[in-house]
Amino acid sequence: MKMNAKFISSYDDYKKCIETKTPEYAFIGRSNVGKSSLINSITGVKNLAMTSSKPGKTQLINLFNIEDTWILADLPGYGFAKASQSSRIKWGRMVHDYLKNRSNLTNVFLLVDSRHEPMKSDLEQISWLASNGIPFSLILTKVDKMSTSQTNINVAKWVAELNKNWEELPKMFITSSESGKGKEELLTYIAEINKQILN
Ligand code: GTP
Ligand code: MG
C-alpha cells in the first residue's frame, strides 16, 4: 500500500524546522542501519527518503508529511567510522538539540541492526534519551539477512541488556525493509499514539 507521504524539507537546525503541533516521530540510529530505507518501506513510497549502501548518506534533519496526520523525521546516523571529529560534534549538536527541543516530537525510534548484539554506541544513545526524558522504542532492522533463530538470540540479548536498567522494557519492533516485516505493527503503534493525542 502506498501512503500519501510527502517530503517537507531538510534542515541543519531544529530551530529552522516548520512550526507545527502535528505529532512527529524520529528515526535515529547508527549510519547504515536502515533508517531511510524503513521510511520508504513503511510509507510504500520508493525513494521518498534517500538511501545508500555507503554510511553517512543522510546529513540533515529531513521531515516528511504522512497522510497530513503525522510527521516522520529522518536523521543522520552516528557511529560512522570514517566521520571526522568535527562532523561527529556537528552530528551530536544537530541531532541532540533537535531531540531535546522539538516540541511536537512524540516518540523516537532507535534503530539497531538485528545482526549485532547491543553495541556501546546504541546503549549510550538509550542512556542519553532516558536521561533527557525522551520516550523511545527500539527497532531491530534488516531481519531478512538472518535466520529466525539468530534473530531470536539477538532479541534475547537486547532484552537481557535492557533488563539491567529498565523495570518496564521499551517497545521493540523487528523489521525488514526488504520483506516488509514489522511494518504493520509499527504503523499500528504510531496510529494508536496519534489517536491518543487527538482525544
Ligand atoms: P545513514 O543515512 O547513513 O545514517 O543510513 P541509513 O540508516 O539511513 O541507512 P539506509 O536506509 O540508507 O540503508 C543502508 C543500506 O542498508 C542500504 O544499502 C539499504 O539498501 C540497506 N538496507 C536497509 N534496510 C534493509 C533491510 O531491511 N534489509 C536489507 N537486506 N537491506 C537493508
Ligand atoms: Mg539515511
GROMACS .gro file of C-alpha atoms and ligand atoms in nm:
model
  232
    1MET     CA    1   0.000   0.000   0.000
    2LYS     CA    2   0.122   0.345  -0.087
    3MET     CA    3   0.063   0.618   0.166
    4ASN     CA    4   0.018   0.984   0.099
    5ALA     CA    5   0.369   1.081   0.205
    6LYS     CA    6   0.550   1.397   0.102
    7PHE     CA    7   0.892   1.541   0.165
    8ILE     CA    8   0.857   1.867   0.360
    9SER     CA    9   1.214   1.997   0.374
   10SER     CA   10   1.567   1.946   0.507
   11TYR     CA   11   1.709   2.147   0.794
   12ASP     CA   12   2.050   2.181   0.955
   13ASP     CA   13   1.900   2.316   1.278
   14TYR     CA   14   1.582   2.226   1.468
   15LYS     CA   15   1.513   2.599   1.507
   16LYS     CA   16   1.456   2.621   1.131
   17CYS     CA   17   1.208   2.329   1.118
   18ILE     CA   18   0.847   2.413   1.029
   19GLU     CA   19   0.646   2.506   1.334
   20THR     CA   20   0.359   2.265   1.384
   21LYS     CA   21   0.166   2.078   1.652
   22THR     CA   22   0.141   1.767   1.431
   23PRO     CA   23   0.279   1.460   1.615
   24GLU     CA   24   0.631   1.389   1.496
   25TYR     CA   25   0.825   1.061   1.508
   26ALA     CA   26   1.201   1.046   1.461
   27PHE     CA   27   1.420   0.764   1.334
   28ILE     CA   28   1.768   0.761   1.484
   29GLY     CA   29   2.046   0.505   1.488
   30ARG     CA   30   2.389   0.421   1.356
   31SER     CA   31   2.473   0.512   0.999
   32ASN     CA   32   2.366   0.244   0.751
   33VAL     CA   33   2.127   0.075   0.996
   34GLY     CA   34   1.839   0.137   0.753
   35LYS     CA   35   1.653   0.446   0.880
   36SER     CA   36   1.585   0.597   0.540
   37SER     CA   37   1.501   0.259   0.387
   38LEU     CA   38   1.245   0.190   0.659
   39ILE     CA   39   1.078   0.523   0.588
   40ASN     CA   40   1.040   0.423   0.224
   41SER     CA   41   0.920   0.077   0.320
   42ILE     CA   42   0.654   0.176   0.573
   43THR     CA   43   0.514   0.453   0.353
   44GLY     CA   44   0.533   0.240   0.041
   45VAL     CA   45   0.684   0.538  -0.140
   46LYS     CA   46   1.003   0.441  -0.318
   47ASN     CA   47   1.282   0.699  -0.298
   48LEU     CA   48   1.090   0.921  -0.055
   49ALA     CA   49   1.399   0.921   0.168
   50MET     CA   50   1.738   0.889   0.002
   51THR     CA   51   1.930   0.574   0.085
   52SER     CA   52   2.279   0.447   0.011
   53SER     CA   53   2.487   0.137   0.062
   54LYS     CA   54   2.757   0.370   0.198
   55PRO     CA   55   2.712   0.503   0.551
   56GLY     CA   56   2.665   0.875   0.603
   57LYS     CA   57   2.401   0.936   0.336
   58THR     CA   58   2.152   1.136   0.542
   59GLN     CA   59   2.321   1.454   0.657
   60LEU     CA   60   2.033   1.677   0.764
   61ILE     CA   61   1.705   1.665   0.952
   62ASN     CA   62   1.454   1.555   0.684
   63LEU     CA   63   1.085   1.591   0.757
   64PHE     CA   64   0.808   1.402   0.579
   65ASN     CA   65   0.436   1.471   0.596
   66ILE     CA   66   0.246   1.143   0.631
   67GLU     CA   67  -0.123   1.142   0.541
   68ASP     CA   68  -0.148   1.502   0.669
   69THR     CA   69  -0.172   1.338   1.012
   70TRP     CA   70   0.180   1.289   1.139
   71ILE     CA   71   0.540   1.373   1.054
   72LEU     CA   72   0.836   1.142   1.015
   73ALA     CA   73   1.184   1.277   1.077
   74ASP     CA   74   1.478   1.105   0.910
   75LEU     CA   75   1.803   1.193   1.083
   76PRO     CA   76   2.170   1.144   1.010
   77GLY     CA   77   2.327   0.838   1.171
   78TYR     CA   78   2.606   0.811   1.424
   79GLY     CA   79   2.897   0.571   1.462
   80PHE     CA   80   3.023   0.629   1.111
   81ALA     CA   81   3.385   0.511   1.133
   82LYS     CA   82   3.520   0.749   0.872
   83ALA     CA   83   3.350   1.057   1.016
   84SER     CA   84   3.584   1.332   1.129
   85GLN     CA   85   3.585   1.458   1.486
   86SER     CA   86   3.427   1.786   1.373
   87SER     CA   87   3.145   1.609   1.189
   88ARG     CA   88   3.078   1.394   1.497
   89ILE     CA   89   3.045   1.706   1.710
   90LYS     CA   90   2.819   1.862   1.448
   91TRP     CA   91   2.606   1.545   1.443
   92GLY     CA   92   2.572   1.547   1.820
   93ARG     CA   93   2.467   1.908   1.827
   94MET     CA   94   2.220   1.892   1.540
   95VAL     CA   95   2.051   1.564   1.640
   96HIS     CA   96   2.058   1.602   2.016
   97ASP     CA   97   1.939   1.964   2.004
   98TYR     CA   98   1.656   1.853   1.777
   99LEU     CA   99   1.560   1.563   2.006
  100LYS     CA  100   1.571   1.778   2.319
  101ASN     CA  101   1.389   2.081   2.182
  102ARG     CA  102   1.144   1.977   1.911
  103SER     CA  103   0.817   2.050   2.089
  104ASN     CA  104   0.592   1.828   1.872
  105LEU     CA  105   0.830   1.529   1.893
  106THR     CA  106   0.613   1.244   2.014
  107ASN     CA  107   0.833   0.936   2.006
  108VAL     CA  108   1.183   0.841   1.897
  109PHE     CA  109   1.253   0.511   1.726
  110LEU     CA  110   1.607   0.394   1.784
  111LEU     CA  111   1.704   0.160   1.502
  112VAL     CA  112   1.966  -0.106   1.562
  113ASP     CA  113   2.099  -0.373   1.327
  114SER     CA  114   1.943  -0.707   1.424
  115ARG     CA  115   2.263  -0.885   1.321
  116HIS     CA  116   2.460  -0.730   1.605
  117GLU     CA  117   2.446  -0.766   1.978
  118PRO     CA  118   2.378  -0.445   2.172
  119MET     CA  119   2.657  -0.202   2.087
  120LYS     CA  120   2.811   0.058   2.315
  121SER     CA  121   2.712   0.348   2.090
  122ASP     CA  122   2.347   0.235   2.087
  123LEU     CA  123   2.342   0.188   2.464
  124GLU     CA  124   2.487   0.537   2.502
  125GLN     CA  125   2.203   0.680   2.293
  126ILE     CA  126   1.949   0.493   2.506
  127SER     CA  127   2.103   0.638   2.825
  128TRP     CA  128   2.101   0.982   2.670
  129LEU     CA  129   1.734   0.953   2.568
  130ALA     CA  130   1.640   0.823   2.912
  131SER     CA  131   1.829   1.093   3.099
  132ASN     CA  132   1.657   1.356   2.887
  133GLY     CA  133   1.315   1.203   2.945
  134ILE     CA  134   1.257   1.140   2.574
  135PRO     CA  135   1.019   0.849   2.503
  136PHE     CA  136   1.162   0.591   2.267
  137SER     CA  137   1.108   0.249   2.115
  138LEU     CA  138   1.358   0.006   1.969
  139ILE     CA  139   1.356  -0.124   1.611
  140LEU     CA  140   1.574  -0.419   1.510
  141THR     CA  141   1.633  -0.378   1.138
  142LYS     CA  142   1.733  -0.597   0.841
  143VAL     CA  143   1.593  -0.922   0.980
  144ASP     CA  144   1.572  -1.063   0.627
  145LYS     CA  145   1.950  -1.101   0.648
  146MET     CA  146   1.931  -1.350   0.935
  147SER     CA  147   1.770  -1.674   1.036
  148THR     CA  148   1.480  -1.656   1.281
  149SER     CA  149   1.682  -1.843   1.543
  150GLN     CA  150   1.971  -1.599   1.516
  151THR     CA  151   1.729  -1.306   1.535
  152ASN     CA  152   1.576  -1.455   1.850
  153ILE     CA  153   1.920  -1.486   2.007
  154ASN     CA  154   1.993  -1.119   1.946
  155VAL     CA  155   1.647  -1.014   2.066
  156ALA     CA  156   1.714  -1.207   2.388
  157LYS     CA  157   2.046  -1.026   2.425
  158TRP     CA  158   1.871  -0.691   2.390
  159VAL     CA  159   1.608  -0.791   2.645
  160ALA     CA  160   1.880  -0.902   2.889
  161GLU     CA  161   2.073  -0.579   2.835
  162LEU     CA  162   1.767  -0.357   2.882
  163ASN     CA  163   1.653  -0.553   3.187
  164LYS     CA  164   1.966  -0.434   3.366
  165ASN     CA  165   1.836  -0.078   3.379
  166TRP     CA  166   1.466  -0.083   3.295
  167GLU     CA  167   1.176  -0.204   3.501
  168GLU     CA  168   0.949  -0.186   3.201
  169LEU     CA  169   1.110  -0.264   2.868
  170PRO     CA  170   1.071  -0.019   2.580
  171LYS     CA  171   0.851  -0.136   2.298
  172MET     CA  172   1.051  -0.344   2.045
  173PHE     CA  173   0.986  -0.397   1.675
  174ILE     CA  174   1.154  -0.637   1.438
  175THR     CA  175   1.159  -0.512   1.081
  176SER     CA  176   1.279  -0.568   0.729
  177SER     CA  177   1.253  -0.302   0.461
  178GLU     CA  178   1.304  -0.577   0.205
  179SER     CA  179   1.020  -0.807   0.312
  180GLY     CA  180   0.800  -0.551   0.488
  181LYS     CA  181   0.813  -0.748   0.811
  182GLY     CA  182   0.711  -0.542   1.114
  183LYS     CA  183   0.564  -0.264   0.903
  184GLU     CA  184   0.203  -0.315   1.011
  185GLU     CA  185   0.296  -0.340   1.382
  186LEU     CA  186   0.495  -0.018   1.357
  187LEU     CA  187   0.223   0.173   1.173
  188THR     CA  188  -0.044   0.046   1.413
  189TYR     CA  189   0.164   0.161   1.709
  190ILE     CA  190   0.205   0.509   1.561
  191ALA     CA  191  -0.166   0.527   1.475
  192GLU     CA  192  -0.256   0.436   1.834
  193ILE     CA  193  -0.038   0.712   1.975
  194ASN     CA  194  -0.183   0.960   1.724
  195LYS     CA  195  -0.534   0.862   1.833
  196GLN     CA  196  -0.447   0.914   2.200
  197ILE     CA  197  -0.311   1.258   2.124
  198LEU     CA  198  -0.620   1.359   1.926
  199ASN     CA  199  -0.859   1.252   2.203
  200GTP     P1  200   2.254   0.697   0.702
  200GTP     O1  201   2.167   0.788   0.625
  200GTP     O2  202   2.394   0.691   0.653
  200GTP     O3  203   2.251   0.725   0.850
  200GTP     O4  204   2.200   0.545   0.684
  200GTP     P2  205   2.052   0.485   0.699
  200GTP     O5  206   2.035   0.434   0.838
  200GTP     O6  207   1.951   0.583   0.652
  200GTP     O7  208   2.058   0.358   0.603
  200GTP     P3  209   1.990   0.338   0.458
  200GTP     O8  210   1.842   0.332   0.473
  200GTP     O9  211   2.047   0.436   0.364
  200GTP    O10  212   2.036   0.189   0.424
  200GTP     C1  213   2.171   0.150   0.425
  200GTP     C2  214   2.189   0.023   0.343
  200GTP    O11  215   2.122  -0.087   0.404
  200GTP     C3  216   2.131   0.031   0.201
  200GTP    O12  217   2.219  -0.038   0.114
  200GTP     C4  218   1.997  -0.041   0.212
  200GTP    O13  219   1.955  -0.100   0.091
  200GTP     C5  220   2.029  -0.148   0.315
  200GTP     N1  221   1.910  -0.187   0.391
  200GTP     C6  222   1.832  -0.105   0.465
  200GTP     N2  223   1.732  -0.172   0.525
  200GTP     C7  224   1.745  -0.301   0.485
  200GTP     C8  225   1.670  -0.421   0.513
  200GTP    O14  226   1.571  -0.425   0.586
  200GTP     N3  227   1.717  -0.535   0.455
  200GTP     C9  228   1.827  -0.539   0.376
  200GTP     N4  229   1.865  -0.656   0.326
  200GTP     N5  230   1.899  -0.429   0.347
  200GTP    C10  231   1.859  -0.311   0.400
  201MG      MG  232   1.965   0.778   0.594
   0.00000   0.00000   0.00000
